[in-house]
Amino acid sequence: MSALTDLYPQIQTCRRCEIGHSRTKAVPGEGAEHAEILFIGEAPGWHEDQQGRPFVGPAGQFLDQLIGSIGLKREQVYIANVIKCRPPNNREPLPTEIQNCKPWLDRQIELIQPKMIVTLGRYSMEKFFPGKSISKIHGTARREGNLIYFAMYHPAAALHQGSLRQAIEADMLKIPKVLAEATSIVQEPESPATQQQQLNLF
Ligand code: URA
């Protein structure tokens, strides 16, 4: 057990929301405990609710392919959601559910200490890029301290829509470069000119 996995039984017994009673299994998240990249989706769907694991349905298979396209496996990253229980009939998460679930996600971020948070879809984007429009900011990054935020479309939205699919595939391929550049900036703080130049690349 670790501080991160210690959270799982707490999340699994959480009943702060109505959906804590209607769900089959809560879906805390899974992956490498100190992953460099943390992907954050929206909410568990039917498949995730059955298995208690994130992104295991069709959107998850597409996400696995996208992660594979940058030479990684899902075990090497961490995958979580804004809310941990499935809203009935796949309705959108309610503001109160997002608020009630916030401490779990915030604690996961604190424990994983990722270098990069990749938001998948609008709900996740809203947490880190409030007020922004996904069609405008997808594929762009923002750095705060040592942490990079990178916005992407949700794989479920992109799965069957040609133009979004191309966009999400292209955005995913930017991740290694953004991460490498950010890491090199963090390691060389004494060179402000280089810092500025490299930040402009995002
Ligand atoms: N969609 C999400 O946002 N999260 C999942 O875990 C599955 C589908």
PDB file of C-alpha atoms and ligand atoms in Angstrom:
ATOM      1  CA  MET A   1       0.000   0.000   0.000  1.00  0.00           C
ATOM      2  CA  SER A   2       1.050   3.597  -0.555  1.00  0.00           C
ATOM      3  CA  ALA A   3      -0.499   6.958   0.216  1.00  0.00           C
ATOM      4  CA  LEU A   4      -1.966   6.863  -3.301  1.00  0.00           C
ATOM      5  CA  THR A   5      -3.473   3.390  -3.103  1.00  0.00           C
ATOM      6  CA  ASP A   6      -4.651   4.139   0.464  1.00  0.00           C
ATOM      7  CA  LEU A   7      -7.033   6.595  -1.189  1.00  0.00           C
ATOM      8  CA  TYR A   8      -8.752   3.891  -3.240  1.00  0.00           C
ATOM      9  CA  PRO A   9     -10.813   2.254  -0.468  1.00  0.00           C
ATOM     10  CA  GLN A  10     -11.742   5.716   0.788  1.00  0.00           C
ATOM     11  CA  ILE A  11     -12.974   6.689  -2.683  1.00  0.00           C
ATOM     12  CA  GLN A  12     -14.765   3.345  -3.017  1.00  0.00           C
ATOM     13  CA  THR A  13     -16.750   3.991   0.152  1.00  0.00           C
ATOM     14  CA  CYS A  14     -17.377   7.697  -0.502  1.00  0.00           C
ATOM     15  CA  ARG A  15     -21.105   8.565  -0.446  1.00  0.00           C
ATOM     16  CA  ARG A  16     -20.927  12.352  -0.677  1.00  0.00           C
ATOM     17  CA  CYS A  17     -23.142  12.331  -3.800  1.00  0.00           C
ATOM     18  CA  GLU A  18     -26.291  10.513  -4.902  1.00  0.00           C
ATOM     19  CA  ILE A  19     -24.214   8.788  -7.585  1.00  0.00           C
ATOM     20  CA  GLY A  20     -22.138   7.266  -4.792  1.00  0.00           C
ATOM     21  CA  HIS A  21     -25.234   5.127  -4.147  1.00  0.00           C
ATOM     22  CA  SER A  22     -26.248   4.384  -7.742  1.00  0.00           C
ATOM     23  CA  ARG A  23     -22.836   3.419  -9.143  1.00  0.00           C
ATOM     24  CA  THR A  24     -21.654  -0.193  -9.398  1.00  0.00           C
ATOM     25  CA  LYS A  25     -17.967   0.508  -8.698  1.00  0.00           C
ATOM     26  CA  ALA A  26     -16.172   3.762  -8.020  1.00  0.00           C
ATOM     27  CA  VAL A  27     -13.233   4.390 -10.360  1.00  0.00           C
ATOM     28  CA  PRO A  28     -10.360   5.995  -8.449  1.00  0.00           C
ATOM     29  CA  GLY A  29      -7.798   5.878 -11.286  1.00  0.00           C
ATOM     30  CA  GLU A  30      -4.776   3.760 -12.134  1.00  0.00           C
ATOM     31  CA  GLY A  31      -1.236   3.842 -13.429  1.00  0.00           C
ATOM     32  CA  ALA A  32       2.308   4.612 -12.357  1.00  0.00           C
ATOM     33  CA  GLU A  33       2.473   6.098  -8.869  1.00  0.00           C
ATOM     34  CA  HIS A  34       4.961   8.766  -9.924  1.00  0.00           C
ATOM     35  CA  ALA A  35       3.939   9.096 -13.546  1.00  0.00           C
ATOM     36  CA  GLU A  36       5.356  12.052 -15.455  1.00  0.00           C
ATOM     37  CA  ILE A  37       2.074  12.404 -17.327  1.00  0.00           C
ATOM     38  CA  LEU A  38      -1.342  12.447 -15.665  1.00  0.00           C
ATOM     39  CA  PHE A  39      -4.335  12.174 -18.006  1.00  0.00           C
ATOM     40  CA  ILE A  40      -7.615  13.441 -16.543  1.00  0.00           C
ATOM     41  CA  GLY A  41     -10.914  12.515 -18.185  1.00  0.00           C
ATOM     42  CA  GLU A  42     -14.476  13.334 -17.247  1.00  0.00           C
ATOM     43  CA  ALA A  43     -16.373  10.541 -15.489  1.00  0.00           C
ATOM     44  CA  PRO A  44     -16.632   6.748 -15.620  1.00  0.00           C
ATOM     45  CA  GLY A  45     -18.945   5.341 -18.292  1.00  0.00           C
ATOM     46  CA  TRP A  46     -20.734   1.986 -18.289  1.00  0.00           C
ATOM     47  CA  HIS A  47     -17.617  -0.154 -18.816  1.00  0.00           C
ATOM     48  CA  GLU A  48     -15.611   1.714 -16.189  1.00  0.00           C
ATOM     49  CA  ASP A  49     -18.474   1.464 -13.685  1.00  0.00           C
ATOM     50  CA  GLN A  50     -18.586  -2.310 -14.189  1.00  0.00           C
ATOM     51  CA  GLN A  51     -14.832  -2.815 -13.818  1.00  0.00           C
ATOM     52  CA  GLY A  52     -13.810  -0.037 -11.417  1.00  0.00           C
ATOM     53  CA  ARG A  53     -11.056   1.001 -13.864  1.00  0.00           C
ATOM     54  CA  PRO A  54     -10.728   4.200 -15.904  1.00  0.00           C
ATOM     55  CA  PHE A  55     -10.970   4.313 -19.707  1.00  0.00           C
ATOM     56  CA  VAL A  56     -11.568   0.624 -20.407  1.00  0.00           C
ATOM     57  CA  GLY A  57     -14.390   1.011 -22.992  1.00  0.00           C
ATOM     58  CA  PRO A  58     -14.121   2.159 -26.621  1.00  0.00           C
ATOM     59  CA  ALA A  59     -12.825   5.624 -25.647  1.00  0.00           C
ATOM     60  CA  GLY A  60     -10.238   3.867 -23.484  1.00  0.00           C
ATOM     61  CA  GLN A  61      -9.061   1.683 -26.356  1.00  0.00           C
ATOM     62  CA  PHE A  62      -8.574   4.817 -28.416  1.00  0.00           C
ATOM     63  CA  LEU A  63      -6.728   6.479 -25.514  1.00  0.00           C
ATOM     64  CA  ASP A  64      -4.443   3.422 -25.268  1.00  0.00           C
ATOM     65  CA  GLN A  65      -3.660   3.794 -28.996  1.00  0.00           C
ATOM     66  CA  LEU A  66      -2.938   7.499 -28.556  1.00  0.00           C
ATOM     67  CA  ILE A  67      -0.640   6.790 -25.598  1.00  0.00           C
ATOM     68  CA  GLY A  68       1.043   4.098 -27.718  1.00  0.00           C
ATOM     69  CA  SER A  69       1.610   6.647 -30.490  1.00  0.00           C
ATOM     70  CA  ILE A  70       4.097   8.454 -28.224  1.00  0.00           C
ATOM     71  CA  GLY A  71       5.873   5.242 -27.294  1.00  0.00           C
ATOM     72  CA  LEU A  72       4.248   4.729 -23.899  1.00  0.00           C
ATOM     73  CA  LYS A  73       2.003   2.127 -22.302  1.00  0.00           C
ATOM     74  CA  ARG A  74      -0.905   2.969 -20.025  1.00  0.00           C
ATOM     75  CA  GLU A  75       1.023   1.499 -17.054  1.00  0.00           C
ATOM     76  CA  GLN A  76       3.660   4.217 -17.533  1.00  0.00           C
ATOM     77  CA  VAL A  77       1.231   7.119 -17.142  1.00  0.00           C
ATOM     78  CA  TYR A  78      -1.565   7.763 -14.653  1.00  0.00           C
ATOM     79  CA  ILE A  79      -5.208   7.951 -15.739  1.00  0.00           C
ATOM     80  CA  ALA A  80      -7.895   9.543 -13.576  1.00  0.00           C
ATOM     81  CA  ASN A  81     -11.211  11.352 -13.937  1.00  0.00           C
ATOM     82  CA  VAL A  82     -12.702  14.560 -12.587  1.00  0.00           C
ATOM     83  CA  ILE A  83     -15.413  12.518 -10.892  1.00  0.00           C
ATOM     84  CA  LYS A  84     -15.005   8.975  -9.651  1.00  0.00           C
ATOM     85  CA  CYS A  85     -18.575   7.644  -9.933  1.00  0.00           C
ATOM     86  CA  ARG A  86     -20.692   7.103 -13.039  1.00  0.00           C
ATOM     87  CA  PRO A  87     -23.533   9.585 -13.527  1.00  0.00           C
ATOM     88  CA  PRO A  88     -26.684   7.615 -14.460  1.00  0.00           C
ATOM     89  CA  ASN A  89     -27.518   7.366 -18.184  1.00  0.00           C
ATOM     90  CA  ASN A  90     -24.157   8.973 -18.980  1.00  0.00           C
ATOM     91  CA  ARG A  91     -25.435  12.424 -18.097  1.00  0.00           C
ATOM     92  CA  GLU A  92     -22.857  15.173 -17.626  1.00  0.00           C
ATOM     93  CA  PRO A  93     -21.309  15.649 -14.189  1.00  0.00           C
ATOM     94  CA  LEU A  94     -23.108  18.148 -11.939  1.00  0.00           C
ATOM     95  CA  PRO A  95     -21.214  21.084 -10.391  1.00  0.00           C
ATOM     96  CA  THR A  96     -21.874  19.642  -6.895  1.00  0.00           C
ATOM     97  CA  GLU A  97     -20.424  16.272  -7.951  1.00  0.00           C
ATOM     98  CA  ILE A  98     -17.302  17.952  -9.323  1.00  0.00           C
ATOM     99  CA  GLN A  99     -16.988  19.931  -6.087  1.00  0.00           C
ATOM    100  CA  ASN A 100     -17.535  16.876  -3.854  1.00  0.00           C
ATOM    101  CA  CYS A 101     -14.963  14.872  -5.804  1.00  0.00           C
ATOM    102  CA  LYS A 102     -12.367  17.662  -5.976  1.00  0.00           C
ATOM    103  CA  PRO A 103     -10.457  16.661  -2.813  1.00  0.00           C
ATOM    104  CA  TRP A 104      -9.813  13.176  -4.248  1.00  0.00           C
ATOM    105  CA  LEU A 105      -8.377  14.474  -7.514  1.00  0.00           C
ATOM    106  CA  ASP A 106      -6.389  17.222  -5.792  1.00  0.00           C
ATOM    107  CA  ARG A 107      -4.848  14.667  -3.425  1.00  0.00           C
ATOM    108  CA  GLN A 108      -3.985  12.370  -6.348  1.00  0.00           C
ATOM    109  CA  ILE A 109      -2.177  15.235  -8.093  1.00  0.00           C
ATOM    110  CA  GLU A 110      -0.320  16.072  -4.872  1.00  0.00           C
ATOM    111  CA  LEU A 111       0.831  12.471  -4.413  1.00  0.00           C
ATOM    112  CA  ILE A 112       1.684  11.651  -8.038  1.00  0.00           C
ATOM    113  CA  GLN A 113       3.500  14.963  -8.607  1.00  0.00           C
ATOM    114  CA  PRO A 114       3.298  14.698 -12.397  1.00  0.00           C
ATOM    115  CA  LYS A 115       5.349  16.901 -14.712  1.00  0.00           C
ATOM    116  CA  MET A 116       2.411  17.268 -17.046  1.00  0.00           C
ATOM    117  CA  ILE A 117      -1.373  17.187 -16.647  1.00  0.00           C
ATOM    118  CA  VAL A 118      -3.240  16.393 -19.857  1.00  0.00           C
ATOM    119  CA  THR A 119      -6.900  17.375 -19.744  1.00  0.00           C
ATOM    120  CA  LEU A 120      -9.268  15.217 -21.793  1.00  0.00           C
ATOM    121  CA  GLY A 121     -12.438  17.081 -22.648  1.00  0.00           C
ATOM    122  CA  ARG A 122     -14.281  20.094 -21.310  1.00  0.00           C
ATOM    123  CA  TYR A 123     -14.791  19.184 -17.659  1.00  0.00           C
ATOM    124  CA  SER A 124     -11.184  18.439 -17.040  1.00  0.00           C
ATOM    125  CA  MET A 125     -10.092  21.481 -19.058  1.00  0.00           C
ATOM    126  CA  GLU A 126     -12.350  23.745 -16.989  1.00  0.00           C
ATOM    127  CA  LYS A 127     -10.417  22.869 -13.826  1.00  0.00           C
ATOM    128  CA  PHE A 128      -7.070  24.008 -15.202  1.00  0.00           C
ATOM    129  CA  PHE A 129      -8.023  26.391 -18.029  1.00  0.00           C
ATOM    130  CA  PRO A 130     -11.165  28.039 -16.582  1.00  0.00           C
ATOM    131  CA  GLY A 131     -13.353  29.897 -19.043  1.00  0.00           C
ATOM    132  CA  LYS A 132     -11.440  28.709 -22.106  1.00  0.00           C
ATOM    133  CA  SER A 133     -12.890  27.076 -25.194  1.00  0.00           C
ATOM    134  CA  ILE A 134     -11.577  23.649 -26.097  1.00  0.00           C
ATOM    135  CA  SER A 135     -11.765  24.335 -29.829  1.00  0.00           C
ATOM    136  CA  LYS A 136      -9.366  27.253 -29.283  1.00  0.00           C
ATOM    137  CA  ILE A 137      -6.880  25.841 -26.802  1.00  0.00           C
ATOM    138  CA  HIS A 138      -6.616  22.129 -27.619  1.00  0.00           C
ATOM    139  CA  GLY A 139      -3.004  21.208 -28.328  1.00  0.00           C
ATOM    140  CA  THR A 140      -1.608  24.123 -26.324  1.00  0.00           C
ATOM    141  CA  ALA A 141       0.267  24.086 -23.041  1.00  0.00           C
ATOM    142  CA  ARG A 142       0.555  26.375 -20.036  1.00  0.00           C
ATOM    143  CA  ARG A 143       3.318  26.138 -17.514  1.00  0.00           C
ATOM    144  CA  GLU A 144       2.999  26.937 -13.811  1.00  0.00           C
ATOM    145  CA  GLY A 145       6.145  26.342 -11.800  1.00  0.00           C
ATOM    146  CA  ASN A 146       7.335  22.882 -12.670  1.00  0.00           C
ATOM    147  CA  LEU A 147       3.971  21.682 -13.937  1.00  0.00           C
ATOM    148  CA  ILE A 148       2.728  21.818 -17.529  1.00  0.00           C
ATOM    149  CA  TYR A 149      -0.984  21.759 -18.352  1.00  0.00           C
ATOM    150  CA  PHE A 150      -1.905  20.528 -21.820  1.00  0.00           C
ATOM    151  CA  ALA A 151      -5.459  20.538 -23.204  1.00  0.00           C
ATOM    152  CA  MET A 152      -6.886  17.889 -25.519  1.00  0.00           C
ATOM    153  CA  TYR A 153     -10.277  16.873 -26.862  1.00  0.00           C
ATOM    154  CA  HIS A 154     -11.999  13.963 -25.137  1.00  0.00           C
ATOM    155  CA  PRO A 155     -11.181  10.660 -26.913  1.00  0.00           C
ATOM    156  CA  ALA A 156     -14.897   9.703 -26.945  1.00  0.00           C
ATOM    157  CA  ALA A 157     -15.757  12.892 -28.856  1.00  0.00           C
ATOM    158  CA  ALA A 158     -12.871  12.368 -31.261  1.00  0.00           C
ATOM    159  CA  LEU A 159     -13.461   8.654 -31.812  1.00  0.00           C
ATOM    160  CA  HIS A 160     -16.038   8.948 -34.587  1.00  0.00           C
ATOM    161  CA  GLN A 161     -15.489  12.478 -35.867  1.00  0.00           C
ATOM    162  CA  GLY A 162     -12.807  12.667 -38.547  1.00  0.00           C
ATOM    163  CA  SER A 163     -11.594  16.212 -37.921  1.00  0.00           C
ATOM    164  CA  LEU A 164     -11.501  15.854 -34.123  1.00  0.00           C
ATOM    165  CA  ARG A 165      -9.764  12.526 -34.473  1.00  0.00           C
ATOM    166  CA  GLN A 166      -7.009  14.070 -36.562  1.00  0.00           C
ATOM    167  CA  ALA A 167      -6.725  16.920 -34.060  1.00  0.00           C
ATOM    168  CA  ILE A 168      -6.447  14.652 -31.009  1.00  0.00           C
ATOM    169  CA  GLU A 169      -3.888  12.430 -32.757  1.00  0.00           C
ATOM    170  CA  ALA A 170      -1.791  15.464 -33.742  1.00  0.00           C
ATOM    171  CA  ASP A 171      -2.099  17.000 -30.257  1.00  0.00           C
ATOM    172  CA  MET A 172      -0.934  13.771 -28.614  1.00  0.00           C
ATOM    173  CA  LEU A 173       2.187  13.727 -30.794  1.00  0.00           C
ATOM    174  CA  LYS A 174       3.176  17.153 -29.413  1.00  0.00           C
ATOM    175  CA  ILE A 175       3.385  15.854 -25.848  1.00  0.00           C
ATOM    176  CA  PRO A 176       6.941  14.428 -25.846  1.00  0.00           C
ATOM    177  CA  LYS A 177       8.364  17.672 -27.258  1.00  0.00           C
ATOM    178  CA  VAL A 178       6.446  19.901 -24.846  1.00  0.00           C
ATOM    179  CA  LEU A 179       7.534  17.712 -21.944  1.00  0.00           C
ATOM    180  CA  ALA A 180      11.187  17.616 -23.042  1.00  0.00           C
ATOM    181  CA  GLU A 181      11.323  21.366 -23.543  1.00  0.00           C
ATOM    182  CA  ALA A 182       9.663  22.079 -20.223  1.00  0.00           C
ATOM    183  CA  THR A 183      12.011  19.702 -18.439  1.00  0.00           C
ATOM    184  CA  SER A 184      15.059  21.331 -20.003  1.00  0.00           C
ATOM    185  CA  ILE A 185      13.778  24.789 -18.987  1.00  0.00           C
ATOM    186  CA  VAL A 186      13.228  23.637 -15.409  1.00  0.00           C
ATOM    187  CA  GLN A 187      16.756  22.238 -15.289  1.00  0.00           C
ATOM    188  CA  GLU A 188      18.371  25.427 -16.636  1.00  0.00           C
ATOM    189  CA  PRO A 189      16.773  28.291 -14.730  1.00  0.00           C
ATOM    190  CA  GLU A 190      19.878  30.438 -15.023  1.00  0.00           C
ATOM    191  CA  SER A 191      19.263  31.138 -18.693  1.00  0.00           C
ATOM    192  CA  PRO A 192      16.262  33.495 -18.957  1.00  0.00           C
ATOM    193  CA  ALA A 193      16.768  34.157 -22.675  1.00  0.00           C
ATOM    194  CA  THR A 194      16.592  30.441 -23.465  1.00  0.00           C
ATOM    195  CA  GLN A 195      13.609  30.095 -21.132  1.00  0.00           C
ATOM    196  CA  GLN A 196      11.657  32.753 -22.981  1.00  0.00           C
ATOM    197  CA  GLN A 197      12.537  31.318 -26.372  1.00  0.00           C
ATOM    198  CA  GLN A 198      11.493  27.829 -25.404  1.00  0.00           C
ATOM    199  CA  LEU A 199       8.269  28.926 -23.725  1.00  0.00           C
ATOM    200  CA  ASN A 200       7.242  30.633 -26.941  1.00  0.00           C
ATOM    201  CA  LEU A 201       7.345  27.282 -28.655  1.00  0.00           C
ATOM    202  CA  PHE A 202       4.230  26.128 -26.796  1.00  0.00           C
TER     203      PHE A 202
HETATM  204  N1  URA B   1     -14.748   8.713 -20.325  1.00  0.00           N
HETATM  205  C1  URA B   1     -14.115   9.357 -19.307  1.00  0.00           C
HETATM  206  O1  URA B   1     -14.091  10.577 -19.246  1.00  0.00           O
HETATM  207  N2  URA B   1     -13.537   8.611 -18.387  1.00  0.00           N
HETATM  208  C2  URA B   1     -13.512   7.288 -18.420  1.00  0.00           C
HETATM  209  O2  URA B   1     -12.931   6.692 -17.521  1.00  0.00           O
HETATM  210  C3  URA B   1     -14.157   6.654 -19.494  1.00  0.00           C
HETATM  211  C4  URA B   1     -14.770   7.379 -20.429  1.00  0.00           C
END
